[in-house]
Amino acid sequence: MDYFLELFMGGLTRGSIYALIALGYTMVYGIIELINFAHGEIYMIGAFTGLIVAGLLTMLGFPGASILVIAIVCAVIWAAAYGYTLEKVAYKPLRNAPRLSPLISAIGMSIFLQNYVMLAQTSDFLPFPELIPHFAFLENLGTIMSSAELVIILATVASCVGLTLFIKFTKLGKAMRATAQNRKMAMLVGINVDMVISATFVIGSSLAAVGGVLIASHIGQINYFIGFIAGIKAFTAAVLGGIGSLPGAMLGALVLGLTEAFATGYVSSDYEDVFAFMLLVLILIFRPSGIMGKEKAQKV
Amino acid sequence: MKVKLSLIALCLVLAAMLAACGGEAKKDEQKDEQGDVKTGEIAAPAKVVLGVAGAHSGDLASYGLPTVNAAKLVAKKINAEGGINGAMVEVVAQDDQCKPELATNAATKMLSDGVKIVLGHICSGATKAALPIYLDGKIVVMSPSATNPPLTQSGEYPNFFRTIAPDDAQAALEVSFAKSLGLKKVAVIHDKGDYGKGFATFCQQFIDADPEIEVVLFEGVTPGAVDYSAVVQKIKSSGAEGVIFGGYHPEASKIVTGMRKKDMDMPFLSDDGVKDETFIKVAGKYAEGVYATGPMDFSSNTIYQEAVAAHKAEFNADPGPFFPEAYSAALALLNAVKVAGGTDYDKLIDALHNSYVETAVGKIKFDAKGDAEGVGFAVYQVKDGKYQEVK
């Protein structure tokens, strides 16, 4: 039973990270129907920012937990700036181009950002300090789940709840939903669509940056390439849950994380990816729009 | 009609290319003939030809050229001391670009030139392709870098020797070291790559052959995965007393960090992909106590130091990979010629098996299979943020 619980918690942690990145994919897709392949790189840039800020703060002698908070805040600001710029440089000029052009542009940006970070920093693996302090929370739960995992899961839950409330109850959230429903109509009723799209990129990038700092601190190392695989997995999670849907992205990410953890635990880690993608194929066969996705009527 | 025209054009082009190739080949032959004539002219009885074969051009040249330099340096040194029993050493190089088909050409050329001792080849595949030709021609071959185990262990090539330890020697050392730590149950983890999985498989074979120790888990992890917590749980629940990992340092440091965070203090053993300063830097305090095997350290060997200094003086650069092994192989081959009093095949083989020679990789002779005795790997452990040899 303990083994099952441990795997479950590991899967939940992994799923939480996927969820934080997948939300960005799904939001951007929901609004402008673009798969932002450079999103994984934003996550990576968030992690690098966290590393640099944490290094600076440690040198200045800040206490442990405050480093984590400040590093996350800085990573969020910096990654959001990258997300905003990315949209302005690579996607806005192509807003009315054929669907394939922004996609190619996204892949190009992904490769550009990877190489840029590789040249600006290093291609080596770098150690990432343990920012999440060790603390005991429940006597017998501690062996099953570490404090870092708890913090990651809680941070994800908080982000998801916050985002949902934001979309539901704020004016900008309402504008985002309107833009997602019909961009032209939203424009006609006076919504500043460009601003809404920029806001979407900023919010998505911020969430990815939170994920980047948390996971890097959990596993203790980063390099310029971490965004690629995490991005692919988060994209898979978003498709699994139904791309365009926020709860779908969260659910898809958790399902994917748990599938991988149980496949490793009960079958073999050789088959981790095999099971993950088999699940994707199965879901797409039986529910082509994903778990929570809605069948969309073709606009005529 | 269009198709037909283009077909004809294609045929013409092909024909033209063939003709061009033929022309070149002819030119090569002519050159070779001239070369033969020349060597024939110089050929005096007091000469020992040391053939050097390997990748001297192409993308793997950086592995092969240090061997040529090593051979030249050894030849120069021996000639300066008056040669071998009065005979001067001459180095003749043949390029194979690490390609098996070019390796057989090189071998045939060596055979037709009457070379009796060859230093090379560099890559295991090329070596394997060339060996039957050398065996038929009774040529002694010594590689500084071909680590594929069956080359010696199959017993098919009594004329083949090497001054580098085969791939499985590291696994054998790893397993015997794990036993000396008192481990009975081991989890063998690898990164699914050629190198990591190969190493892990060798470890598994050695453990399976030994009744005192068993593999309780054999698994591959996906390099680059977000985290390895599930694998770490699995190691924990498998009841393993220690972990052997085959692969490189990024995965190793992730697994070690995960294990230590879960309070799993069991020994972690790995290979020379992990015996790397970056591993210590990345894993930080969690690296402490990790064991890794790696090539023996020859930097305190005087011949090694002399060889490196000579290389710097002669070529104005640091020697490349496999230089000490190649230098040692050249020394061993030429010493065998000296001991055998000539290039008689049986006497050469006998000399290599039985007489010790001082080289850059220590004082060596060759075992019955052709592997150098005493060359190999050592176990290192991270202590105070540094790899230190475990004595």
XYZ file of C-alpha atoms in Angstrom:
691
model
C 0.000 0.000 0.000
C 2.835 2.326 0.888
C 4.422 1.607 -2.463
C 1.210 2.524 -4.242
C 0.898 5.737 -2.252
C 4.511 6.702 -2.913
C 4.058 6.165 -6.639
C 0.813 8.086 -6.495
C 2.480 11.055 -4.813
C 5.401 10.953 -7.254
C 2.955 10.871 -10.139
C 0.974 13.712 -8.629
C 4.116 15.842 -8.319
C 5.110 15.156 -11.887
C 1.556 15.800 -13.047
C 1.533 19.119 -11.189
C 4.555 20.310 -13.094
C 3.020 19.213 -16.380
C -0.168 21.039 -15.377
C 1.633 24.331 -14.749
C 3.136 24.192 -18.237
C 0.091 22.692 -19.935
C -2.117 25.587 -18.774
C -0.050 27.930 -20.944
C -0.429 25.705 -23.997
C -4.120 25.309 -23.561
C -4.822 29.015 -22.901
C -2.915 30.166 -25.951
C -4.593 27.536 -28.085
C -7.997 28.485 -26.697
C -7.535 32.102 -27.703
C -5.638 32.154 -30.982
C -5.619 28.445 -31.944
C -1.841 28.382 -32.021
C 0.288 25.668 -30.517
C 3.041 27.662 -28.905
C 5.964 25.270 -29.232
C 8.295 27.788 -27.606
C 6.390 27.478 -24.347
C 8.730 24.806 -22.968
C 11.599 27.257 -23.469
C 9.767 29.881 -21.419
C 9.623 27.326 -18.606
C 13.363 26.748 -19.023
C 14.063 30.490 -18.971
C 12.008 30.745 -15.793
C 14.159 28.061 -14.195
C 17.382 29.821 -15.287
C 16.154 33.142 -13.924
C 15.361 31.402 -10.651
C 18.895 29.987 -10.564
C 20.552 33.343 -11.168
C 18.375 35.205 -8.661
C 18.752 32.485 -6.039
C 22.528 32.604 -6.508
C 22.563 36.371 -6.026
C 20.320 36.260 -2.955
C 22.353 33.475 -1.361
C 25.459 35.589 -1.836
C 23.691 38.531 -0.176
C 22.734 36.287 2.742
C 18.950 36.131 2.517
C 17.244 33.451 4.640
C 16.071 30.198 2.964
C 12.344 30.543 2.422
C 12.522 34.184 1.291
C 14.947 33.173 -1.475
C 12.332 30.778 -2.847
C 9.634 33.451 -2.880
C 11.810 36.184 -4.406
C 13.276 33.763 -6.967
C 9.793 32.713 -8.059
C 8.625 36.326 -8.294
C 11.649 37.338 -10.389
C 11.330 34.245 -12.584
C 7.658 35.023 -13.142
C 8.396 38.641 -14.137
C 11.285 37.750 -16.413
C 9.534 34.790 -18.081
C 6.378 36.885 -18.524
C 8.489 39.527 -20.276
C 9.859 36.821 -22.570
C 6.359 35.494 -23.221
C 5.090 38.966 -24.050
C 8.003 39.700 -26.387
C 7.719 36.291 -28.001
C 4.120 36.970 -28.930
C 4.911 40.463 -30.249
C 7.925 39.354 -32.279
C 7.011 35.927 -33.547
C 3.227 35.623 -33.615
C 1.576 39.018 -33.908
C 2.947 39.806 -37.390
C 1.586 36.439 -38.498
C -1.836 36.824 -36.937
C -3.609 36.731 -40.303
C -1.173 34.456 -42.084
C -2.060 30.834 -42.917
C -2.234 28.547 -39.856
C 1.098 26.873 -40.602
C 3.191 30.058 -40.552
C 2.878 30.837 -36.810
C 3.464 27.152 -36.066
C 6.760 27.207 -37.939
C 7.566 30.501 -36.262
C 6.924 28.827 -32.879
C 9.302 25.968 -33.642
C 11.870 28.493 -34.825
C 11.558 30.481 -31.601
C 11.912 27.311 -29.569
C 15.199 26.455 -31.259
C 16.344 30.071 -31.101
C 15.699 30.357 -27.364
C 17.431 27.069 -26.630
C 20.531 28.120 -28.484
C 20.425 31.586 -27.044
C 20.423 30.254 -23.478
C 23.077 27.691 -24.368
C 25.375 30.447 -25.654
C 24.536 32.971 -22.951
C 24.870 30.470 -20.110
C 26.453 27.108 -20.784
C 25.606 23.772 -22.343
C 26.668 21.974 -19.154
C 24.304 20.842 -16.477
C 24.189 23.330 -13.620
C 23.406 22.567 -10.001
C 20.228 24.175 -8.728
C 20.073 24.972 -4.991
C 17.409 23.327 -2.868
C 15.138 26.277 -2.344
C 12.247 24.404 -0.787
C 13.304 23.846 2.828
C 12.915 20.458 4.456
C 10.219 20.413 7.081
C 8.236 17.684 8.794
C 4.505 17.989 8.274
C 2.913 14.730 9.311
C 4.755 12.026 11.214
C 3.954 9.021 8.990
C 3.308 10.899 5.762
C 6.857 12.232 5.670
C 8.306 8.936 4.461
C 5.862 8.792 1.583
C 6.061 12.356 0.443
C 8.782 14.938 0.887
C 8.147 18.545 1.793
C 9.269 19.583 -1.690
C 6.604 17.420 -3.288
C 3.987 18.847 -0.946
C 4.998 22.406 -1.815
C 4.875 21.664 -5.547
C 1.436 20.090 -5.352
C 0.057 22.889 -3.181
C 1.540 25.595 -5.416
C -0.071 23.961 -8.450
C -3.446 23.674 -6.768
C -3.220 27.320 -5.703
C -2.264 28.436 -9.220
C -5.090 26.468 -10.790
C -7.682 27.759 -8.372
C -6.399 31.311 -8.751
C -6.436 31.088 -12.529
C -9.954 29.653 -12.602
C -11.242 32.419 -10.334
C -9.427 35.000 -12.426
C -10.998 33.788 -15.647
C -14.427 33.507 -14.072
C -14.721 36.720 -12.108
C -12.466 39.463 -13.504
C -13.138 41.780 -16.380
C -9.997 40.639 -18.198
C -11.030 37.031 -17.639
C -14.387 37.745 -19.208
C -12.662 39.434 -22.150
C -10.447 36.362 -22.554
C -13.426 34.056 -22.632
C -15.138 36.311 -25.157
C -12.055 36.407 -27.378
C -11.759 32.647 -27.198
C -15.358 32.274 -28.271
C -15.167 34.556 -31.276
C -12.303 36.940 -31.877
C -14.051 39.093 -34.481
C -17.185 39.563 -32.420
C -15.127 40.385 -29.350
C -13.363 43.059 -31.358
C -16.694 44.458 -32.535
C -18.006 44.848 -28.996
C -14.932 46.876 -28.087
C -12.609 44.351 -26.500
C -8.935 45.129 -27.083
C -8.072 41.744 -28.541
C -4.347 42.428 -28.842
C -4.197 43.247 -25.169
C -6.128 40.087 -24.296
C -3.753 37.934 -26.332
C -0.726 39.560 -24.708
C -2.269 38.968 -21.284
C -2.798 35.315 -22.139
C 0.864 34.911 -23.032
C 1.948 36.719 -19.869
C -0.242 34.557 -17.607
C 0.786 31.308 -19.313
C 4.471 32.226 -19.118
C 4.165 33.119 -15.434
C 2.684 29.736 -14.583
C 5.407 27.957 -16.556
C 8.063 29.958 -14.691
C 6.606 28.909 -11.331
C 6.769 25.304 -12.485
C 10.320 25.763 -13.735
C 11.695 27.092 -10.457
C 9.841 24.522 -8.350
C 10.890 21.468 -10.341
C 14.471 22.642 -10.753
C 14.731 23.077 -7.015
C 13.181 19.632 -6.522
C 15.535 17.678 -8.808
C 18.539 19.938 -8.279
C 19.829 20.508 -11.825
C 19.034 22.410 -14.984
C 20.420 22.904 -18.436
C 19.292 24.651 -21.590
C 17.505 21.590 -22.943
C 15.072 20.848 -20.093
C 12.273 22.831 -21.739
C 12.076 20.573 -24.755
C 10.967 17.330 -23.124
C 8.886 19.028 -20.435
C 7.204 21.067 -23.198
C 6.395 17.985 -25.257
C 4.969 16.219 -22.225
C 2.894 19.241 -21.189
C 1.624 19.604 -24.737
C 0.630 15.926 -24.642
C -1.154 16.552 -21.352
C -3.029 19.488 -22.853
C -4.140 17.419 -25.848
C -5.054 14.530 -23.571
C -7.303 16.746 -21.486
C -8.750 18.540 -24.468
C -6.712 21.437 -25.774
C -8.369 24.774 -25.169
C -9.940 23.712 -21.890
C -8.403 24.804 -18.569
C -9.769 22.016 -16.338
C -8.929 19.632 -19.171
C -5.272 20.648 -19.094
C -5.084 20.101 -15.339
C -6.815 16.739 -15.527
C -4.773 15.642 -18.547
C -1.535 16.562 -16.769
C -2.453 14.587 -13.665
C -3.542 11.574 -15.715
C -0.301 11.689 -17.677
C 1.878 12.060 -14.559
C 0.132 9.211 -12.762
C 0.244 6.963 -15.837
C 3.981 7.465 -16.118
C 4.555 6.861 -12.421
C 2.478 3.665 -12.322
C 3.907 2.375 -15.602
C 7.390 2.806 -14.115
C 6.408 1.349 -10.769
C 4.456 -1.685 -11.862
C 5.828 -2.452 -15.302
C 9.209 -0.920 -16.100
C 10.602 2.527 -16.586
C 11.623 1.322 -20.049
C 7.946 1.634 -20.923
C 7.231 4.962 -19.233
C 6.844 6.878 -22.485
C 5.251 3.938 -24.279
C 2.373 3.867 -21.817
C 2.049 7.643 -21.755
C 1.670 7.888 -25.514
C -0.424 4.749 -25.778
C -2.864 6.441 -23.427
C -2.842 9.507 -25.660
C -3.594 7.444 -28.745
C -6.398 5.552 -27.007
C -8.051 8.715 -25.760
C -7.767 10.375 -29.142
C -9.360 7.347 -30.802
C -12.343 7.254 -28.477
C -12.613 10.952 -27.596
C -10.954 12.862 -30.419
C -11.305 16.182 -28.628
C -9.666 14.962 -25.403
C -11.103 14.093 -22.005
C -12.746 17.443 -21.265
C -12.672 18.965 -24.731
C -15.887 19.968 -26.419
C -16.794 19.013 -29.933
C -16.700 22.308 -31.728
C -19.194 23.017 -34.449
C -17.449 24.180 -37.586
C -17.961 27.897 -37.998
C -19.521 28.596 -41.325
C 9.606 11.079 -73.960
C 10.725 13.419 -71.233
C 11.368 10.490 -68.944
C 13.410 8.762 -71.559
C 15.534 11.818 -72.165
C 16.245 12.283 -68.506
C 17.088 8.595 -68.196
C 19.599 8.886 -70.994
C 21.035 11.978 -69.366
C 21.342 10.150 -66.078
C 23.102 7.232 -67.738
C 25.516 9.618 -69.399
C 26.285 11.327 -66.118
C 26.807 7.989 -64.404
C 29.075 6.821 -67.171
C 31.057 10.032 -66.943
C 31.410 9.600 -63.196
C 32.555 6.023 -63.566
C 35.138 7.086 -66.104
C 36.358 9.789 -63.762
C 36.630 7.300 -60.933
C 38.523 4.893 -63.123
C 40.927 7.624 -64.038
C 41.579 8.463 -60.443
C 42.037 4.868 -59.481
C 44.603 4.510 -62.224
C 46.416 7.566 -60.996
C 46.480 6.091 -57.499
C 47.905 2.877 -58.798
C 50.601 4.727 -60.634
C 51.461 6.646 -57.520
C 51.572 3.436 -55.531
C 53.853 1.830 -58.037
C 56.160 4.763 -57.868
C 56.027 4.550 -54.092
C 56.891 0.884 -54.211
C 59.780 1.529 -56.492
C 61.044 4.173 -54.124
C 60.754 2.034 -51.001
C 62.378 -0.745 -52.980
C 65.305 1.520 -53.689
C 65.731 2.571 -50.083
C 65.026 -0.891 -48.731
C 68.086 -1.884 -46.844
C 68.289 -4.900 -44.586
C 68.619 -2.748 -41.457
C 65.065 -1.471 -41.310
C 61.967 -2.221 -39.230
C 58.711 -0.969 -40.712
C 56.042 -0.083 -38.187
C 52.661 0.116 -39.895
C 50.131 2.516 -38.404
C 46.515 2.052 -39.427
C 43.472 3.985 -38.292
C 41.340 7.017 -38.927
C 43.740 9.690 -40.179
C 41.120 11.681 -42.034
C 37.372 12.066 -41.811
C 35.303 12.874 -38.773
C 37.106 10.440 -36.472
C 40.607 11.596 -37.378
C 41.053 13.131 -33.943
C 41.097 9.593 -32.535
C 43.536 8.230 -35.073
C 46.107 10.980 -35.544
C 47.481 10.838 -31.965
C 48.440 7.246 -32.728
C 50.475 8.332 -35.750
C 52.187 10.980 -33.642
C 52.904 8.436 -30.911
C 54.431 6.018 -33.413
C 56.600 8.775 -34.905
C 57.805 9.855 -31.475
C 58.684 6.315 -30.431
C 60.448 5.668 -33.736
C 62.418 8.890 -33.386
C 63.413 8.040 -29.844
C 64.530 4.518 -30.728
C 66.380 5.658 -33.855
C 68.181 8.284 -31.795
C 69.336 5.509 -29.488
C 70.739 3.555 -32.426
C 67.668 1.639 -33.532
C 66.649 -1.926 -32.773
C 69.739 -4.116 -32.977
C 71.072 -1.589 -35.444
C 67.926 -1.444 -37.595
C 66.197 1.903 -38.048
C 62.453 2.149 -37.431
C 60.311 3.534 -40.216
C 56.652 4.502 -39.740
C 54.218 3.844 -42.589
C 50.657 5.094 -42.107
C 47.484 3.794 -43.761
C 44.195 5.620 -43.416
C 40.947 3.694 -42.841
C 38.659 6.541 -41.642
C 37.275 3.971 -39.169
C 35.419 2.380 -42.075
C 35.553 -1.427 -42.283
C 35.803 -1.465 -46.092
C 38.752 0.951 -46.063
C 40.300 -0.998 -43.195
C 40.506 -4.135 -45.329
C 42.173 -2.075 -48.071
C 44.679 -0.755 -45.567
C 45.364 -4.261 -44.297
C 45.888 -5.579 -47.807
C 48.293 -2.756 -48.513
C 50.259 -3.540 -45.362
C 50.387 -7.177 -46.392
C 51.607 -6.424 -49.893
C 54.212 -4.021 -48.531
C 55.579 -6.738 -46.320
C 54.895 -4.926 -43.054
C 55.180 -7.310 -40.116
C 53.949 -5.227 -37.213
C 50.918 -2.913 -37.261
C 49.801 -0.388 -34.694
C 46.029 -0.029 -35.021
C 43.277 0.033 -35.944
C 41.386 2.646 -33.982
C 37.741 1.621 -34.151
C 36.531 -1.806 -33.121
C 34.495 -2.313 -36.296
C 37.385 -1.473 -38.603
C 39.741 -3.606 -36.537
C 37.434 -6.573 -36.782
C 37.175 -6.249 -40.552
C 40.929 -6.056 -41.019
C 42.004 -8.791 -38.611
C 41.421 -11.864 -40.832
C 43.737 -10.366 -43.474
C 46.452 -9.744 -40.918
C 46.011 -13.254 -39.547
C 46.448 -14.822 -43.006
C 49.490 -12.673 -43.594
C 50.966 -13.459 -40.156
C 51.111 -9.839 -39.140
C 51.070 -8.837 -35.481
C 48.453 -6.161 -34.718
C 48.127 -4.044 -31.592
C 45.316 -1.558 -31.069
C 45.451 1.354 -28.650
C 41.702 1.930 -28.661
C 39.525 -0.955 -29.922
C 37.658 -1.943 -26.754
C 35.105 -4.405 -28.131
C 35.518 -7.495 -25.881
C 35.239 -10.366 -28.432
C 38.244 -9.062 -30.408
C 40.505 -10.761 -27.887
C 38.131 -12.981 -25.969
C 36.809 -14.945 -28.926
C 40.296 -16.415 -29.307
C 39.987 -16.191 -33.086
C 42.850 -13.750 -33.482
C 46.025 -14.848 -31.712
C 47.825 -12.099 -33.633
C 45.755 -9.336 -31.997
C 46.819 -7.430 -28.893
C 45.668 -4.236 -27.233
C 46.951 -1.787 -24.654
C 43.496 -0.623 -23.585
C 41.156 -2.547 -21.343
C 38.106 -4.066 -23.045
C 34.612 -2.723 -22.346
C 33.662 -5.530 -20.013
C 36.730 -5.126 -17.805
C 35.114 -2.105 -16.219
C 31.942 -4.051 -15.485
C 33.961 -6.929 -14.029
C 35.778 -4.522 -11.726
C 32.490 -2.866 -10.774
C 30.899 -6.170 -9.807
C 33.887 -7.421 -7.852
C 34.025 -4.099 -6.049
C 30.296 -4.322 -5.245
C 30.971 -7.757 -3.779
C 33.826 -6.414 -1.702
C 31.382 -3.889 -0.248
C 29.337 -6.854 0.940
C 26.369 -6.245 -1.378
C 24.120 -9.250 -1.960
C 21.232 -7.651 -3.846
C 21.878 -5.027 -6.463
C 19.653 -2.853 -8.603
C 21.194 -2.315 -12.051
C 19.936 0.861 -13.710
C 20.972 2.240 -17.088
C 20.108 5.074 -19.451
C 19.050 2.871 -22.410
C 21.977 4.248 -24.443
C 24.599 2.110 -26.223
C 27.247 2.840 -23.672
C 25.147 2.795 -20.502
C 23.064 -0.206 -21.398
C 26.099 -2.135 -22.658
C 27.875 -1.539 -19.380
C 24.782 -2.475 -17.349
C 24.301 -5.652 -19.365
C 27.903 -6.719 -18.752
C 27.389 -6.055 -15.028
C 24.236 -8.144 -15.077
C 26.044 -11.011 -16.802
C 28.853 -11.008 -14.256
C 26.379 -10.859 -11.360
C 24.274 -13.670 -12.804
C 27.376 -15.836 -13.071
C 28.098 -15.353 -9.384
C 25.930 -17.167 -6.849
C 26.784 -14.797 -4.000
C 25.194 -11.717 -5.517
C 21.983 -11.171 -7.462
C 20.255 -8.547 -9.579
C 16.921 -7.598 -8.032
C 16.076 -4.880 -10.537
C 17.286 -4.202 -14.076
C 15.793 -1.126 -15.665
C 16.417 1.711 -18.033
C 15.464 5.300 -17.330
C 14.593 7.898 -19.945
C 17.303 10.563 -20.177
C 15.849 14.023 -19.757
C 12.659 12.923 -17.995
C 11.287 15.492 -15.573
C 12.041 13.407 -12.492
C 12.997 9.880 -11.489
C 11.014 9.548 -8.286
C 9.144 6.467 -9.519
C 12.385 4.654 -10.344
C 13.791 5.615 -6.967
C 10.691 4.192 -5.255
C 11.134 1.032 -7.250
C 14.747 0.665 -6.175
C 13.621 1.139 -2.586
C 10.872 -1.463 -2.758
C 13.051 -3.961 -4.643
C 15.087 -4.529 -1.502
C 18.351 -3.687 -3.237
C 21.350 -3.059 -0.994
C 23.151 -1.047 -3.619
C 22.753 0.476 -7.056
C 24.931 0.055 -10.124
C 24.237 2.689 -12.768
C 25.395 2.606 -16.378
C 25.249 5.921 -18.166
C 26.282 9.534 -17.857
C 26.331 12.063 -15.057
C 23.088 14.060 -15.576
C 20.929 10.985 -14.980
C 23.221 9.679 -12.255
C 23.046 12.903 -10.297
C 19.251 13.016 -10.573
C 18.931 9.447 -9.317
C 21.422 9.919 -6.473
C 19.748 13.146 -5.389
C 16.360 11.448 -5.394
C 17.691 8.494 -3.406
C 19.464 10.560 -0.789
C 16.414 12.786 -0.335
C 14.409 9.665 0.467
C 17.048 8.705 3.046
C 18.340 5.787 1.004
C 21.980 5.628 2.078
C 22.903 2.524 0.075
C 26.092 2.550 -2.019
C 25.786 3.987 -5.509
C 28.287 2.643 -8.035
C 28.748 3.889 -11.554
C 31.035 3.995 -14.565
C 33.493 6.412 -16.151
C 30.603 8.395 -17.633
C 29.979 9.525 -14.081
C 33.604 9.882 -13.043
C 33.457 13.490 -14.085
C 33.880 16.708 -12.144
C 30.513 17.959 -13.445
C 28.807 15.146 -11.582
C 30.181 16.392 -8.264
C 29.337 19.975 -9.141
C 25.721 19.150 -10.015
C 24.941 16.572 -7.347
C 26.697 18.692 -4.713
C 26.528 17.238 -1.233
C 24.579 14.238 -2.521
C 27.599 13.165 -4.581
C 29.539 12.428 -1.424
C 30.325 8.720 -1.074
C 29.424 7.786 -4.656
C 31.725 5.220 -6.260
C 32.703 5.333 -9.903
C 35.135 3.305 -11.944
C 37.342 5.088 -14.418
C 40.555 4.615 -16.379
C 43.647 4.325 -14.246
C 45.535 7.500 -13.716
C 48.895 7.387 -15.491
C 49.911 10.976 -14.918
C 52.564 9.987 -12.372
C 54.203 7.518 -14.775
C 57.605 8.849 -15.922
C 57.371 7.424 -19.443
C 53.932 8.992 -19.776
C 55.313 12.349 -18.688
C 58.259 12.032 -21.101
C 55.916 11.112 -23.948
C 53.664 14.095 -23.346
C 56.664 16.429 -23.107
C 58.084 14.998 -26.352
C 54.727 15.481 -28.053
C 54.579 19.092 -26.942
C 58.132 19.721 -28.156
C 57.593 18.014 -31.521
C 54.050 19.022 -32.446
C 53.544 22.062 -30.237
C 50.220 20.720 -28.927
C 48.751 18.519 -26.253
C 48.387 14.884 -27.272
C 44.902 13.702 -28.140
C 42.862 10.708 -27.011
C 44.485 7.261 -26.746
C 47.955 8.798 -27.002
C 49.412 7.009 -23.940
C 47.913 3.710 -25.097
C 49.314 4.199 -28.599
C 52.730 5.230 -27.286
C 52.754 2.130 -25.104
C 51.653 -0.100 -27.955
C 54.463 1.205 -30.169
C 56.958 0.584 -27.381
C 55.594 -2.905 -26.771
C 55.676 -3.860 -30.463
C 59.195 -2.593 -31.025
C 60.388 -4.178 -27.800
C 58.999 -7.486 -29.046
C 60.993 -7.083 -32.257
C 64.076 -6.475 -30.172
C 63.474 -9.479 -27.917
C 62.566 -11.748 -30.842
C 65.643 -10.588 -32.703
C 63.643 -9.914 -35.852
C 60.132 -9.983 -37.196
C 59.509 -13.718 -37.146
C 55.770 -14.147 -36.402
C 55.980 -16.901 -33.770
C 58.864 -15.294 -31.957
C 57.079 -11.943 -31.894
C 53.915 -13.436 -30.400
C 56.009 -15.302 -27.873
C 57.844 -12.132 -26.876
C 54.609 -10.172 -26.427
C 53.158 -12.840 -24.150
C 56.247 -13.398 -22.057
C 58.494 -10.388 -21.710
C 57.573 -7.371 -19.667
C 58.085 -3.907 -21.118
C 58.070 -0.512 -19.411
C 55.447 1.696 -21.081
C 53.422 4.819 -20.481
C 50.617 2.709 -19.039
C 52.895 0.877 -16.629
C 54.998 -2.279 -16.856
C 52.978 -4.619 -19.041
C 52.920 -7.937 -20.846
C 49.995 -9.578 -22.595
C 47.777 -12.388 -21.348
C 46.878 -15.486 -23.333
C 44.012 -13.677 -25.067
C 46.018 -10.597 -25.995
C 44.840 -8.060 -23.438
C 47.522 -6.104 -21.639
C 47.876 -7.203 -18.040
C 47.750 -4.467 -15.468
C 46.070 -1.958 -17.771
C 42.563 -1.149 -16.804
C 40.284 0.638 -14.490
C 40.384 1.795 -10.918
C 37.616 2.531 -8.448
C 37.213 6.098 -7.278
C 35.004 7.535 -4.558
C 33.805 11.074 -3.988
C 35.352 12.348 -0.776
C 35.230 15.999 0.256
C 34.045 17.021 -3.181
C 36.754 15.171 -5.151
C 37.188 11.783 -6.752
C 39.810 9.859 -4.853
C 41.120 6.450 -5.788
C 39.920 3.667 -3.500
C 42.951 1.601 -2.571
